Amino acid sequence: MNTMVNTSQLNDLQNYFRSGITLPYTFRKEQLKKLKQSILNHEQDLYNALNTDLKKNPEESWVTETGFVIAELNAFIKNLHRWMEPERAATNLLNLPSASRVIKEPLGVVLIIGPWNYPFQLLINPLVGAIAAGNCVVLKPSEFSPATSEVMKLIIEDVFPREYILYVQGEGASVIPAMMNDFRFDHIFYTGSTTVGKIIYKMAAEKLVPVTLELGGKSPCVVESDADIKVAARRIAMTKFSNAGQMCVAVDYVLVHESKKEALVKALQNSVKQFYGEKPEENYNYGKIINEKQFDRVAGYLSQGTIVHGGRTDKKNLFIEPTLLTDIPADASVMRDEIFGPVLPIIGFSKADEAKLVIDKNPNPRAFYVFTSSKKKEKEWLESVAFGGGCVNNASWHLTNHNLPFGGRGTSGTGHYHGRYSFETFSHKKAIMKTPTWFDPNIKYPPFKGKLKLFKWVIR
Ligand code: NAD
């Protein structure tokens, strides 16, 4: 495993960038096509690796990993030319007859750091934006999904020279500070936990490196009394237990109106049985926990309430059954930490204010979901919670629409990406005003005495 990156390799990337080779549209488009082909060449290897790391099946892998990135690549290949065009901006009265425009230029050498839960998508999707915007990239996958990491290395190194895209494996805690000490990146794009996000943010601040932080947090889901309970249960169960709950925008806990609590619990039990059968540990559709550390952490939540479904575990096979939990004490850690596993607390509420108090204990959720048939309630909920993004009558699927910006807010992240938003994240918007020389009135130059009235007329 290549854990040693020396400064000269990073300088090589900088020199490659400064040579201007990554600037033309044709170069960028060509690299996107190469990346797409390389992914397709290794499609089966990726399925095998994602199964080894997380027991994902090929269908789920296509929807959430490979196909997800291919769709992003296709959108970029189709739209890049248009997105690269300079944007004309209006010119205000003060500056007429100048002309104004915004040029989008690459940032330089950027560092992309990925987590283990969607190890392919969350590392390669930002790469698509970075390449399209004309940058050179250092890619750092998580050390906890080693099988996928090895395949990604092949995908990258098959088609890109190391002075353009450098793939660096190893322990984040040693590799990343070592690189950041010796070299100033032009941007850092980080996906992972809030704890490590703070470390990255501090290191970046030392050198005033701009960051995009895609962090975690507790994403609440409100089910109102007028919701379609059967549909709500299916949609909540589907995304909560997909990838064994290890999804940053999975429903973390449910707040359901007391009048529908029993019905929702029943419907969730039915959905879980329907999706994963009586023995989820043997079910094709059900994943596993990534490692023993995460297993111990998530299994610890099982004793913090009444188990109304599931609850079985098998450490040897890193299995935790899809579990529904009720009667949870307000101060339990399952209601403070991001769960990031297949345990779903269900809490009843009578008035919206009560539910709001629970949500406010963990402000700025990454995602928020509300199930209701009332437009009024929908509006009230969307306005009263400050969250990154979310869904009405659905859960998590907003992230699969690349026309929407994907990101957190405050404690759940800063910045956003996907589709055009990725292109913008990895581009600098350079503002240009061009002024003709034939018009150069004295009014703009000293002496200023007596011109106040005119200035007030022009600048207003
Ligand atoms: P993590 O923070 O442990 O690791 C993420 C990356 O940081 C890895 O590449 C790792 O090598 C590196 N790293 C770890 N310690 C480091 C250190 N001390 N210094 C520098 N780098 C270090 O996160 P994770 O456990 O891989 O992922 C789970 C978390 O990520 C959850 O909180 C989840 O919500 C969040 N997440 C967020 C998103 C999103 O899109 N916002 C997506 C997936 C996961």
XYZ file of C-alpha atoms and ligand atoms in Angstrom:
504
model
C 0.000 0.000 0.000
C 1.428 3.354 -0.988
C 1.308 5.433 2.168
C 4.380 7.500 1.450
C 3.752 10.622 -0.564
C 6.722 12.867 -0.937
C 6.537 16.552 -1.591
C 8.098 16.141 -4.996
C 5.056 14.086 -6.113
C 2.781 16.898 -4.956
C 4.986 19.444 -6.684
C 4.719 17.374 -9.858
C 0.945 17.821 -9.698
C 1.372 21.545 -9.282
C 3.744 21.728 -12.243
C 1.350 19.684 -14.346
C -1.441 22.087 -13.447
C 0.683 25.163 -14.115
C 1.632 23.833 -17.550
C -1.968 24.622 -18.583
C -2.560 21.143 -19.988
C -5.790 20.676 -18.010
C -7.393 23.897 -19.221
C -8.926 23.107 -22.648
C -12.440 21.748 -22.912
C -11.252 18.915 -25.156
C -8.731 17.713 -22.559
C -11.292 17.706 -19.745
C -13.948 15.933 -21.780
C -11.419 13.317 -22.859
C -10.482 12.592 -19.223
C -14.137 12.209 -18.236
C -14.613 9.705 -21.031
C -11.478 7.809 -19.998
C -12.705 7.654 -16.415
C -16.089 6.350 -17.540
C -14.495 3.638 -19.658
C -12.135 2.612 -16.879
C -15.035 2.264 -14.426
C -16.951 0.138 -16.912
C -13.837 -1.998 -17.511
C -13.732 -2.722 -13.782
C -17.476 -2.983 -13.170
C -17.361 -6.613 -12.068
C -14.287 -6.024 -9.874
C -16.194 -3.229 -8.163
C -19.187 -5.478 -7.480
C -16.895 -8.093 -5.955
C -15.061 -5.534 -3.844
C -18.209 -3.797 -2.571
C -19.542 -7.203 -1.618
C -16.350 -8.004 0.275
C -16.275 -4.683 2.126
C -19.987 -4.172 2.830
C -21.902 -7.199 1.452
C -23.537 -4.981 -1.176
C -25.275 -6.757 -4.050
C -24.647 -5.662 -7.664
C -28.089 -4.073 -8.030
C -27.663 -1.867 -4.974
C -24.081 -1.162 -5.999
C -25.250 0.089 -9.380
C -27.922 2.377 -7.910
C -25.785 3.832 -5.129
C -22.217 3.549 -6.401
C -21.245 2.690 -9.988
C -24.396 3.701 -11.874
C -24.656 6.789 -9.698
C -21.214 7.942 -10.844
C -21.806 6.920 -14.481
C -24.972 9.078 -14.502
C -22.953 11.987 -13.102
C -20.271 11.456 -15.769
C -22.897 11.401 -18.515
C -24.389 14.674 -17.251
C -20.940 16.267 -17.248
C -19.980 14.985 -20.690
C -23.240 16.388 -22.046
C -23.189 19.779 -20.299
C -19.554 20.651 -19.662
C -19.132 22.915 -22.659
C -22.098 25.034 -21.598
C -21.022 25.136 -17.952
C -17.522 26.289 -18.919
C -18.781 29.280 -20.926
C -18.061 32.655 -19.294
C -21.246 34.175 -17.866
C -22.221 37.670 -18.883
C -23.152 39.933 -16.014
C -25.047 43.218 -16.115
C -23.062 46.398 -15.551
C -24.391 49.048 -13.180
C -24.872 52.697 -14.091
C -21.706 53.743 -12.241
C -19.529 51.616 -14.521
C -21.166 52.068 -17.913
C -20.117 51.617 -20.694
C -17.952 48.790 -19.276
C -18.853 45.157 -19.922
C -18.844 42.548 -17.158
C -18.381 38.791 -17.151
C -17.570 35.867 -14.869
C -14.880 33.416 -15.943
C -14.827 29.944 -14.382
C -11.299 28.734 -13.862
C -9.845 25.696 -12.085
C -8.654 25.960 -8.491
C -5.355 24.094 -8.966
C -4.351 20.976 -7.019
C -7.218 19.711 -4.878
C -7.374 16.991 -2.233
C -10.438 14.731 -2.119
C -10.866 12.583 0.999
C -13.480 9.812 1.071
C -15.238 7.700 3.730
C -15.903 3.919 3.746
C -19.710 3.661 3.582
C -20.113 4.412 -0.139
C -16.401 4.089 -0.785
C -16.597 4.374 -4.570
C -19.299 6.971 -5.097
C -18.169 9.366 -2.383
C -14.591 9.494 -3.669
C -15.143 9.332 -7.433
C -18.225 11.573 -7.730
C -16.336 14.634 -6.472
C -13.452 13.619 -8.753
C -15.774 14.018 -11.758
C -16.423 17.644 -10.788
C -12.745 18.297 -10.084
C -11.607 16.906 -13.458
C -14.360 18.741 -15.325
C -13.344 22.016 -13.726
C -9.745 21.474 -14.898
C -7.972 20.620 -11.639
C -5.223 18.175 -10.686
C -6.277 15.862 -7.882
C -4.966 13.863 -4.943
C -7.463 11.125 -4.074
C -7.454 9.648 -0.580
C -9.879 6.741 -0.017
C -10.813 5.388 3.418
C -8.538 2.689 4.802
C -11.603 0.809 6.125
C -12.912 -0.376 2.741
C -9.674 -1.936 1.424
C -11.133 -4.162 -1.317
C -12.903 -1.246 -3.043
C -9.866 0.925 -2.483
C -7.664 -1.513 -4.432
C -10.072 -1.559 -7.397
C -10.317 2.231 -7.429
C -6.519 2.377 -7.567
C -6.628 0.277 -10.753
C -9.428 2.390 -12.228
C -7.421 5.567 -11.676
C -3.930 4.336 -12.478
C -5.037 2.525 -15.651
C -5.900 5.828 -17.297
C -4.323 8.789 -15.489
C -0.664 9.696 -14.966
C 0.327 10.308 -11.334
C 1.256 13.904 -11.957
C -2.389 14.512 -12.918
C -4.409 12.309 -10.536
C -2.472 10.864 -7.601
C -4.091 8.001 -5.707
C -2.880 7.778 -2.108
C -3.821 4.980 0.258
C -3.039 4.623 3.943
C -4.232 5.763 7.337
C -5.857 9.174 7.110
C -4.512 10.276 10.494
C -0.907 9.991 9.270
C -1.097 10.441 5.495
C -3.244 13.576 5.417
C -1.406 15.724 7.978
C 1.895 14.720 6.327
C 0.683 15.972 2.947
C -0.895 19.127 4.347
C 2.195 20.057 6.339
C 4.461 20.102 3.341
C 2.160 21.345 0.639
C -0.582 23.908 0.175
C -3.586 22.418 -1.597
C -5.863 24.827 -3.424
C -8.997 23.169 -2.051
C -9.940 20.246 0.186
C -13.097 18.280 -0.395
C -13.771 16.071 2.612
C -16.547 13.537 3.238
C -16.671 11.833 6.618
C -17.393 12.268 10.282
C -17.834 15.613 12.002
C -14.977 14.791 14.407
C -12.425 14.333 11.634
C -14.024 17.167 9.664
C -13.011 19.545 12.449
C -9.403 18.293 12.300
C -9.303 18.828 8.539
C -10.895 22.278 8.866
C -8.268 23.342 11.435
C -5.362 22.102 9.314
C -6.807 23.860 6.263
C -7.317 27.100 8.201
C -3.585 27.222 9.037
C -2.881 27.746 5.342
C -6.167 29.414 4.426
C -7.119 26.498 2.205
C -10.817 26.621 1.246
C -12.822 23.515 2.125
C -15.969 21.657 1.268
C -17.040 19.544 4.241
C -19.618 16.820 3.700
C -20.275 15.698 7.256
C -22.781 13.597 9.147
C -25.355 14.240 11.842
C -28.749 13.057 12.998
C -31.347 13.283 10.204
C -34.874 13.302 11.658
C -38.014 12.073 9.953
C -41.401 13.440 10.987
C -44.512 11.380 10.250
C -47.646 13.479 10.691
C -51.104 12.174 11.592
C -52.293 12.743 8.001
C -49.419 10.811 6.366
C -49.917 7.730 4.197
C -48.519 5.315 6.785
C -47.976 2.328 4.504
C -46.004 4.366 1.974
C -44.080 6.153 4.738
C -43.065 2.850 6.325
C -41.856 1.352 3.035
C -39.827 4.426 2.126
C -38.333 4.839 5.599
C -37.434 1.137 5.949
C -35.937 0.998 2.474
C -33.375 3.747 2.991
C -32.823 3.275 6.730
C -31.764 -0.355 6.322
C -30.056 -0.045 2.957
C -26.289 -0.603 3.426
C -27.198 -1.718 6.982
C -28.027 1.871 7.900
C -24.551 3.179 7.076
C -25.741 6.103 4.989
C -25.151 9.754 5.861
C -28.674 10.765 4.815
C -30.487 7.720 6.217
C -33.371 8.491 8.551
C -31.670 8.607 11.943
C -34.863 8.527 14.045
C -38.594 8.882 13.486
C -40.920 11.334 15.215
C -44.452 10.104 14.639
C -47.762 11.603 15.723
C -49.030 9.561 18.714
C -52.284 8.757 16.883
C -50.310 6.867 14.201
C -47.435 5.445 16.225
C -48.830 1.933 16.571
C -49.830 1.780 12.929
C -46.396 2.982 11.810
C -44.558 0.447 13.980
C -46.702 -2.344 12.500
C -46.173 -1.107 8.951
C -42.406 -0.812 9.514
C -42.289 -4.367 10.897
C -44.117 -5.593 7.790
C -41.852 -3.694 5.419
C -38.673 -4.975 7.082
C -39.948 -8.567 6.890
C -40.965 -8.090 3.272
C -37.587 -6.628 2.264
C -35.217 -8.818 4.285
C -37.230 -11.936 5.268
C -37.103 -13.763 8.578
C -33.338 -14.168 8.400
C -31.789 -10.910 7.176
C -28.316 -12.347 7.898
C -28.832 -14.719 4.969
C -30.704 -12.254 2.778
C -29.244 -11.101 -0.546
C -30.557 -7.573 0.039
C -29.073 -6.972 3.464
C -25.558 -5.682 4.119
C -23.083 -5.919 6.960
C -21.406 -3.532 9.354
C -18.002 -2.402 8.100
C -15.830 -3.514 11.053
C -15.793 -4.579 14.718
C -15.337 -1.052 16.021
C -18.514 0.121 14.287
C -20.291 -3.120 15.233
C -19.598 -2.566 18.959
C -20.686 1.059 18.757
C -24.005 0.338 16.994
C -24.764 -2.827 19.023
C -24.412 -0.671 22.149
C -27.594 1.208 21.178
C -29.744 -1.932 21.288
C -30.135 -1.815 25.060
C -31.274 1.812 25.110
C -35.004 1.206 24.596
C -37.649 -1.436 23.965
C -36.913 -3.559 20.909
C -40.159 -3.939 18.944
C -38.487 -5.644 15.990
C -35.085 -7.230 15.354
C -32.298 -6.878 17.884
C -30.263 -9.986 17.000
C -26.538 -9.648 16.345
C -23.620 -11.805 15.221
C -20.254 -10.182 15.740
C -18.332 -12.815 13.805
C -20.267 -11.921 10.653
C -20.640 -8.226 11.544
C -24.401 -8.623 11.428
C -26.917 -6.418 13.221
C -30.561 -7.135 12.463
C -32.771 -4.266 11.241
C -34.063 -3.045 14.590
C -36.967 -0.841 15.690
C -36.620 0.784 19.100
C -39.270 2.547 21.223
C -39.480 3.935 24.811
C -36.092 5.612 24.580
C -34.994 7.872 27.461
C -34.450 11.435 26.214
C -30.827 11.476 27.392
C -29.851 8.115 25.807
C -26.771 8.297 23.582
C -28.786 6.791 20.705
C -30.595 10.154 20.656
C -27.358 12.178 20.798
C -24.928 10.377 18.443
C -25.392 9.854 14.730
C -26.519 6.184 14.701
C -25.039 5.204 11.320
C -26.364 1.661 11.599
C -29.597 -0.372 11.343
C -31.249 0.832 14.557
C -34.322 3.042 14.235
C -35.658 4.900 17.294
C -39.374 5.703 17.033
C -40.666 8.507 19.248
C -44.239 9.711 19.552
C -45.327 13.352 19.720
C -48.685 15.066 20.290
C -47.829 18.610 19.242
C -45.339 19.771 16.618
C -43.522 21.855 19.266
C -42.632 18.685 21.191
C -41.115 17.123 18.089
C -39.290 20.360 17.360
C -37.660 20.291 20.805
C -36.225 16.836 20.076
C -34.886 17.991 16.698
C -33.344 21.137 18.188
C -31.126 19.070 20.485
C -29.055 18.250 17.381
C -29.303 21.382 15.224
C -28.479 21.586 11.500
C -29.317 18.044 10.453
C -27.755 16.991 7.178
C -31.181 15.827 5.972
C -34.769 16.177 7.113
C -37.865 14.277 6.007
C -41.540 14.915 6.558
C -44.435 12.667 5.635
C -47.744 14.547 5.450
C -50.635 15.144 3.059
C -51.088 18.708 4.268
C -49.431 21.514 2.304
C -49.640 23.727 5.382
C -47.779 21.245 7.595
C -45.236 20.626 4.855
C -44.499 24.360 4.667
C -44.342 24.750 8.431
C -41.886 21.890 8.833
C -39.657 22.922 5.944
C -39.458 26.451 7.341
C -38.945 25.562 10.977
C -35.916 23.239 10.682
C -32.518 24.466 9.413
C -31.249 21.443 7.491
C -29.010 20.673 4.472
C -31.561 19.092 2.126
C -34.362 16.584 2.293
C -37.646 15.174 1.026
C -41.390 15.436 1.465
C -43.098 12.036 1.559
C -39.797 10.359 0.805
C -36.414 9.714 2.400
C -32.841 10.054 1.081
C -33.700 9.992 -2.624
C -33.038 13.723 -3.075
C -29.357 12.861 -3.265
C -29.873 10.862 -6.452
C -31.105 13.896 -8.423
C -27.919 15.535 -9.709
C -29.859 18.704 -10.539
C -30.120 19.407 -6.809
C -27.214 20.689 -4.688
C -26.138 18.076 -2.131
C -24.621 19.300 1.111
C -25.062 19.954 4.785
C -25.392 23.106 6.794
C -23.369 24.399 9.738
C -22.484 21.382 11.853
C -23.443 18.936 9.078
C -21.194 20.534 6.491
C -20.212 23.475 4.404
C -20.559 23.727 0.619
C -22.346 21.371 -1.722
C -21.867 19.375 -4.931
C -23.440 17.097 -7.600
C -23.889 18.003 -11.267
C -23.401 21.664 -12.054
C -22.894 22.393 -8.353
C -19.786 20.164 -8.372
C -18.415 22.044 -11.340
C -18.888 25.293 -9.436
C -17.398 23.905 -6.232
C -14.183 23.055 -8.067
C -14.067 26.314 -10.063
C -13.126 29.816 -9.086
C -15.509 32.497 -10.308
C -13.262 35.228 -11.589
C -15.034 38.554 -11.987
C -13.879 40.681 -14.913
C -14.885 44.165 -15.953
C -13.642 45.523 -19.250
C -13.765 49.285 -19.728
C -13.373 51.037 -23.092
C -10.798 53.798 -23.249
C -12.779 56.153 -25.487
C -15.011 57.260 -22.609
C -13.074 58.720 -19.669
C -15.086 61.540 -18.035
C -13.340 63.888 -15.582
C -16.188 63.457 -13.124
C -14.606 60.177 -11.922
C -11.346 61.850 -10.945
C -10.380 64.377 -8.239
C -11.090 67.117 -7.437
C -14.358 65.751 -5.965
C -15.597 68.909 -4.249
C -19.124 69.791 -5.388
C -19.836 66.379 -7.008
C -21.766 64.818 -4.075
C -25.194 65.439 -5.584
C -24.171 63.791 -8.835
C -22.581 60.826 -7.012
C -25.823 60.368 -5.073
C -27.710 60.245 -8.316
C -25.361 57.709 -9.921
C -24.775 55.513 -6.859
C -28.156 54.592 -5.390
P -14.002 9.305 9.032
O -14.110 10.723 9.393
O -13.538 8.360 10.068
O -12.999 9.105 7.803
C -13.131 9.808 6.616
C -11.768 9.995 5.988
O -10.952 10.769 6.875
C -11.010 8.713 5.705
O -10.428 8.788 4.423
C -9.952 8.680 6.769
O -8.760 8.059 6.312
C -9.696 10.136 7.045
N -9.241 10.384 8.420
C -9.583 9.690 9.536
N -8.976 10.222 10.621
C -8.240 11.257 10.176
C -7.395 12.220 10.824
N -7.177 12.197 12.143
N -6.814 13.162 10.066
C -7.036 13.221 8.746
N -7.820 12.334 8.083
C -8.410 11.375 8.778
O -15.433 8.965 8.473
P -15.976 7.555 8.132
O -16.077 6.791 9.422
O -15.204 6.977 7.003
O -17.447 7.862 7.597
C -18.540 7.938 8.448
C -18.966 9.367 8.679
O -18.987 10.071 7.470
C -20.371 9.503 9.245
O -20.373 10.509 10.225
C -21.196 9.933 8.060
O -22.349 10.667 8.356
C -20.223 10.737 7.297
N -20.587 10.718 5.909
C -21.022 11.852 5.334
C -21.405 11.821 4.017
C -21.892 13.038 3.320
O -22.111 12.988 2.123
N -22.028 14.127 4.016
C -21.337 10.653 3.289
C -20.869 9.527 3.913
C -20.487 9.571 5.218
